[in-house]
Amino acid sequence: MIHRWTSSDRSAIRQLFEPFDKARALILPAIDQNRCELWVDSLEFPSAAMWRLKNLCALAGDSTSPSAYELISKIEPRQAVFVCSEDWTDLLKSSWGSRLGSQKRTRLSPDTLDIDHLRKLMQTVPEDFVLERMDLDTVKSLDKRVAMHIPLFYGDSESFYNNGVGFCIKHQGKVVSSASSFAPFTDAFEIEVYTSNDPIYRRKGLATAVCAALIVYALERKLVPHWDAANEGSIALALKLGYTNPEPWEIFYLHPES
């Protein structure tokens, strides 16, 4: 039998998720800030747990727990699932069979980031373009269809302005590229990048410059800016910024019943 964790003391649950490397900057702050839903196999001595934040899930602890399958049963189709051990991966495979889907991702290391190199990249913004930190009016003006993380994880523009951080490049007053914290954070965050699809804004180094600005902001404040890539273009950009050691991993999800 599984139970929803409602105690304000989440230290025992946090310990179960400590082994996470990938998605760590999403999982742990949500636990610390009481922003996520937690399910456990025992309220007294939890040994296995499921973490959920909006459309994201994570499984941690002892995959041999008698309640492990029940925890997995709480996951809904198309929710992204993070695991940190092969044991949980194997359990997902046996639970979902042919309905198991996966998405390839690439994690890069921030340990080699060079702030001087990044400051130089910030200077590459073309004439007639302005690089600046987002103010509240700018956040409100963003097309939330391309900045979906703001309403999804922050709730509204004011919450993002108060609990997140973002930089943008403007052309004629319009945001054409941006880099921002994906979700509320404590000492580390995932980076969300956007550049307009309009051909006139491509191949100008806009994403490079705006990401460099966000990363410099983080490094100056002892924050860790994590980079997780979904495609080769994102990997190339990360390497240009100074990230190294690309490491492939997978996010899992459950296909809906046909």
GROMACS .gro file of C-alpha atoms in nm:
model
  258
    1MET     CA    1   0.000   0.000   0.000
    2ILE     CA    2   0.128   0.348  -0.082
    3HIS     CA    3   0.068   0.675   0.101
    4ARG     CA    4   0.084   1.042   0.013
    5TRP     CA    5   0.350   1.220   0.216
    6THR     CA    6   0.200   1.525   0.387
    7SER     CA    7   0.448   1.595   0.667
    8SER     CA    8   0.641   1.921   0.641
    9ASP     CA    9   0.955   1.725   0.732
   10ARG     CA   10   1.068   1.585   0.398
   11SER     CA   11   1.425   1.500   0.497
   12ALA     CA   12   1.371   1.122   0.478
   13ILE     CA   13   1.221   1.155   0.130
   14ARG     CA   14   1.490   1.394   0.013
   15GLN     CA   15   1.752   1.137   0.112
   16LEU     CA   16   1.593   0.884  -0.125
   17PHE     CA   17   1.632   1.127  -0.417
   18GLU     CA   18   1.987   1.237  -0.331
   19PRO     CA   19   2.144   0.983  -0.573
   20PHE     CA   20   1.990   1.167  -0.869
   21ASP     CA   21   2.239   1.338  -1.097
   22LYS     CA   22   2.016   1.404  -1.397
   23ALA     CA   23   1.714   1.624  -1.320
   24ARG     CA   24   1.858   1.691  -0.974
   25ALA     CA   25   1.806   2.067  -1.009
   26LEU     CA   26   1.436   2.003  -1.069
   27ILE     CA   27   1.373   1.733  -0.811
   28LEU     CA   28   1.549   1.851  -0.495
   29PRO     CA   29   1.438   2.218  -0.496
   30ALA     CA   30   1.076   2.107  -0.545
   31ILE     CA   31   1.109   1.884  -0.237
   32ASP     CA   32   1.281   2.158  -0.034
   33GLN     CA   33   1.022   2.420  -0.133
   34ASN     CA   34   0.722   2.188  -0.088
   35ARG     CA   35   0.615   2.233  -0.451
   36CYS     CA   36   0.576   1.866  -0.546
   37GLU     CA   37   0.355   1.569  -0.472
   38LEU     CA   38   0.522   1.273  -0.297
   39TRP     CA   39   0.404   0.913  -0.262
   40VAL     CA   40   0.585   0.657  -0.045
   41ASP     CA   41   0.565   0.291   0.049
   42SER     CA   42   0.565   0.368   0.423
   43LEU     CA   43   0.498   0.681   0.629
   44GLU     CA   44   0.707   0.550   0.917
   45PHE     CA   45   1.007   0.411   0.730
   46PRO     CA   46   0.987   0.515   0.362
   47SER     CA   47   1.217   0.311   0.139
   48ALA     CA   48   1.068   0.384  -0.205
   49ALA     CA   49   0.904   0.700  -0.336
   50MET     CA   50   0.750   0.870  -0.635
   51TRP     CA   51   0.797   1.244  -0.692
   52ARG     CA   52   0.559   1.438  -0.916
   53LEU     CA   53   0.566   1.800  -1.034
   54LYS     CA   54   0.309   1.887  -1.300
   55ASN     CA   55   0.394   1.659  -1.596
   56LEU     CA   56   0.722   1.530  -1.448
   57CYS     CA   57   0.775   1.223  -1.228
   58ALA     CA   58   1.070   1.053  -1.061
   59LEU     CA   59   1.115   0.719  -0.888
   60ALA     CA   60   1.368   0.662  -0.612
   61GLY     CA   61   1.471   0.429  -0.336
   62ASP     CA   62   1.431   0.052  -0.321
   63SER     CA   63   1.282  -0.081  -0.645
   64THR     CA   64   1.229  -0.420  -0.475
   65SER     CA   65   0.982  -0.269  -0.229
   66PRO     CA   66   0.649  -0.459  -0.238
   67SER     CA   67   0.484  -0.125  -0.319
   68ALA     CA   68   0.711  -0.034  -0.611
   69TYR     CA   69   0.463  -0.147  -0.876
   70GLU     CA   70   0.188   0.049  -0.704
   71LEU     CA   71   0.402   0.363  -0.712
   72ILE     CA   72   0.452   0.315  -1.086
   73SER     CA   73   0.076   0.273  -1.130
   74LYS     CA   74   0.031   0.635  -1.013
   75ILE     CA   75   0.215   0.762  -1.322
   76GLU     CA   76  -0.013   0.884  -1.598
   77PRO     CA   77   0.043   0.845  -1.975
   78ARG     CA   78   0.285   1.093  -2.133
   79GLN     CA   79   0.427   1.209  -1.801
   80ALA     CA   80   0.807   1.228  -1.819
   81VAL     CA   81   0.968   0.983  -1.578
   82PHE     CA   82   1.319   1.014  -1.431
   83VAL     CA   83   1.501   0.721  -1.272
   84CYS     CA   84   1.854   0.695  -1.138
   85SER     CA   85   1.913   0.320  -1.145
   86GLU     CA   86   1.886   0.031  -1.386
   87ASP     CA   87   1.667  -0.149  -1.134
   88TRP     CA   88   1.392   0.111  -1.173
   89THR     CA   89   1.438   0.108  -1.550
   90ASP     CA   90   1.391  -0.269  -1.553
   91LEU     CA   91   1.080  -0.235  -1.337
   92LEU     CA   92   0.930   0.020  -1.578
   93LYS     CA   93   0.999  -0.218  -1.866
   94SER     CA   94   0.831  -0.510  -1.691
   95SER     CA   95   0.537  -0.292  -1.580
   96TRP     CA   96   0.464  -0.116  -1.908
   97GLY     CA   97   0.595  -0.359  -2.170
   98SER     CA   98   0.526  -0.235  -2.523
   99ARG     CA   99   0.369   0.084  -2.387
  100LEU     CA  100   0.707   0.203  -2.257
  101GLY     CA  101   0.847   0.497  -2.452
  102SER     CA  102   1.172   0.685  -2.409
  103GLN     CA  103   1.334   1.009  -2.514
  104LYS     CA  104   1.709   1.039  -2.562
  105ARG     CA  105   1.874   1.328  -2.378
  106THR     CA  106   2.232   1.444  -2.329
  107ARG     CA  107   2.365   1.586  -2.004
  108LEU     CA  108   2.674   1.806  -2.011
  109SER     CA  109   2.907   1.899  -1.728
  110PRO     CA  110   2.920   2.260  -1.601
  111ASP     CA  111   3.247   2.200  -1.415
  112THR     CA  112   3.461   2.348  -1.693
  113LEU     CA  113   3.267   2.672  -1.747
  114ASP     CA  114   3.502   2.971  -1.781
  115ILE     CA  115   3.347   3.303  -1.682
  116ASP     CA  116   3.597   3.507  -1.886
  117HIS     CA  117   3.514   3.307  -2.200
  118LEU     CA  118   3.144   3.357  -2.133
  119ARG     CA  119   3.183   3.732  -2.085
  120LYS     CA  120   3.347   3.753  -2.425
  121LEU     CA  121   3.056   3.563  -2.580
  122MET     CA  122   2.818   3.818  -2.429
  123GLN     CA  123   2.988   4.087  -2.637
  124THR     CA  124   2.899   3.922  -2.968
  125VAL     CA  125   2.546   4.067  -2.987
  126PRO     CA  126   2.498   4.233  -3.330
  127GLU     CA  127   2.428   4.605  -3.364
  128ASP     CA  128   2.065   4.708  -3.323
  129PHE     CA  129   2.013   4.420  -3.077
  130VAL     CA  130   1.994   4.470  -2.700
  131LEU     CA  131   2.095   4.210  -2.439
  132GLU     CA  132   1.937   4.264  -2.098
  133ARG     CA  133   1.796   4.093  -1.793
  134MET     CA  134   1.421   4.047  -1.818
  135ASP     CA  135   1.211   4.291  -1.617
  136LEU     CA  136   0.853   4.218  -1.519
  137ASP     CA  137   0.703   4.395  -1.821
  138THR     CA  138   0.923   4.186  -2.051
  139VAL     CA  139   0.822   3.862  -1.879
  140LYS     CA  140   0.455   3.956  -1.915
  141SER     CA  141   0.506   4.024  -2.285
  142LEU     CA  142   0.655   3.681  -2.359
  143ASP     CA  143   0.453   3.447  -2.577
  144LYS     CA  144   0.377   3.174  -2.323
  145ARG     CA  145   0.338   2.924  -2.606
  146VAL     CA  146   0.718   2.939  -2.645
  147ALA     CA  147   0.780   3.002  -2.273
  148MET     CA  148   0.548   2.732  -2.142
  149HIS     CA  149   0.770   2.665  -1.842
  150ILE     CA  150   0.662   2.997  -1.688
  151PRO     CA  151   0.290   2.923  -1.643
  152LEU     CA  152   0.358   2.553  -1.590
  153PHE     CA  153   0.621   2.572  -1.314
  154TYR     CA  154   0.594   2.929  -1.184
  155GLY     CA  155   0.223   2.991  -1.225
  156ASP     CA  156   0.242   3.345  -1.359
  157SER     CA  157   0.480   3.617  -1.475
  158GLU     CA  158   0.509   3.778  -1.130
  159SER     CA  159   0.611   3.449  -0.971
  160PHE     CA  160   0.875   3.392  -1.239
  161TYR     CA  161   1.009   3.744  -1.189
  162ASN     CA  162   1.035   3.690  -0.812
  163ASN     CA  163   1.153   3.326  -0.807
  164GLY     CA  164   1.331   3.277  -1.139
  165VAL     CA  165   1.578   3.459  -1.360
  166GLY     CA  166   1.596   3.527  -1.730
  167PHE     CA  167   1.791   3.724  -1.989
  168CYS     CA  168   1.675   3.823  -2.334
  169ILE     CA  169   1.786   3.984  -2.658
  170LYS     CA  170   1.552   4.240  -2.810
  171HIS     CA  171   1.530   4.375  -3.163
  172GLN     CA  172   1.315   4.681  -3.213
  173GLY     CA  173   1.169   4.621  -2.868
  174LYS     CA  174   1.070   4.261  -2.938
  175VAL     CA  175   1.218   3.959  -2.757
  176VAL     CA  176   1.385   3.744  -3.024
  177SER     CA  177   1.596   3.519  -2.799
  178SER     CA  178   1.593   3.430  -2.430
  179ALA     CA  179   1.754   3.208  -2.168
  180SER     CA  180   1.589   3.149  -1.833
  181SER     CA  181   1.566   2.921  -1.532
  182PHE     CA  182   1.332   2.634  -1.616
  183ALA     CA  183   1.176   2.609  -1.268
  184PRO     CA  184   1.212   2.770  -0.922
  185PHE     CA  185   1.551   2.684  -0.776
  186THR     CA  186   1.778   2.696  -0.473
  187ASP     CA  187   2.145   2.656  -0.564
  188ALA     CA  188   2.119   2.517  -0.920
  189PHE     CA  189   1.883   2.539  -1.216
  190GLU     CA  190   1.813   2.396  -1.559
  191ILE     CA  191   1.838   2.636  -1.855
  192GLU     CA  192   1.550   2.695  -2.097
  193VAL     CA  193   1.651   2.854  -2.430
  194TYR     CA  194   1.442   3.020  -2.700
  195THR     CA  195   1.527   3.189  -3.030
  196SER     CA  196   1.272   3.314  -3.282
  197ASN     CA  197   1.213   3.090  -3.583
  198ASP     CA  198   1.222   3.393  -3.812
  199PRO     CA  199   1.517   3.335  -4.051
  200ILE     CA  200   1.644   3.690  -3.997
  201TYR     CA  201   1.732   3.599  -3.637
  202ARG     CA  202   1.910   3.274  -3.712
  203ARG     CA  203   2.287   3.227  -3.729
  204LYS     CA  204   2.355   3.554  -3.550
  205GLY     CA  205   2.482   3.400  -3.227
  206LEU     CA  206   2.183   3.526  -3.032
  207ALA     CA  207   2.131   3.206  -2.832
  208THR     CA  208   2.503   3.195  -2.754
  209ALA     CA  209   2.510   3.549  -2.618
  210VAL     CA  210   2.191   3.529  -2.416
  211CYS     CA  211   2.286   3.193  -2.262
  212ALA     CA  212   2.630   3.329  -2.177
  213ALA     CA  213   2.466   3.617  -1.990
  214LEU     CA  214   2.249   3.383  -1.783
  215ILE     CA  215   2.541   3.153  -1.705
  216VAL     CA  216   2.762   3.447  -1.599
  217TYR     CA  217   2.482   3.563  -1.370
  218ALA     CA  218   2.472   3.215  -1.216
  219LEU     CA  219   2.847   3.176  -1.171
  220GLU     CA  220   2.879   3.519  -1.012
  221ARG     CA  221   2.626   3.407  -0.750
  222LYS     CA  222   2.767   3.057  -0.692
  223LEU     CA  223   2.469   2.897  -0.867
  224VAL     CA  224   2.511   2.592  -1.090
  225PRO     CA  225   2.361   2.634  -1.441
  226HIS     CA  226   2.280   2.283  -1.566
  227TRP     CA  227   2.250   2.199  -1.936
  228ASP     CA  228   2.040   1.910  -2.062
  229ALA     CA  229   2.018   1.878  -2.441
  230ALA     CA  230   1.739   1.727  -2.650
  231ASN     CA  231   1.916   1.748  -2.987
  232GLU     CA  232   2.251   1.791  -3.161
  233GLY     CA  233   2.205   2.167  -3.197
  234SER     CA  234   2.164   2.205  -2.823
  235ILE     CA  235   2.474   1.992  -2.761
  236ALA     CA  236   2.677   2.207  -3.002
  237LEU     CA  237   2.562   2.526  -2.828
  238ALA     CA  238   2.653   2.386  -2.487
  239LEU     CA  239   3.002   2.290  -2.604
  240LYS     CA  240   3.050   2.639  -2.750
  241LEU     CA  241   2.958   2.788  -2.413
  242GLY     CA  242   3.215   2.572  -2.237
  243TYR     CA  243   3.020   2.270  -2.114
  244THR     CA  244   3.199   1.937  -2.159
  245ASN     CA  245   3.163   1.560  -2.121
  246PRO     CA  246   2.834   1.491  -2.304
  247GLU     CA  247   2.661   1.198  -2.134
  248PRO     CA  248   2.354   1.031  -2.290
  249TRP     CA  249   2.058   0.931  -2.076
  250GLU     CA  250   1.688   0.860  -2.116
  251ILE     CA  251   1.356   0.996  -1.999
  252PHE     CA  252   1.074   0.742  -1.996
  253TYR     CA  253   0.701   0.777  -2.047
  254LEU     CA  254   0.391   0.560  -2.076
  255HIS     CA  255   0.216   0.549  -2.413
  256PRO     CA  256  -0.163   0.589  -2.388
  257GLU     CA  257  -0.369   0.277  -2.448
  258SER     CA  258  -0.453   0.238  -2.815
   0.00000   0.00000   0.00000
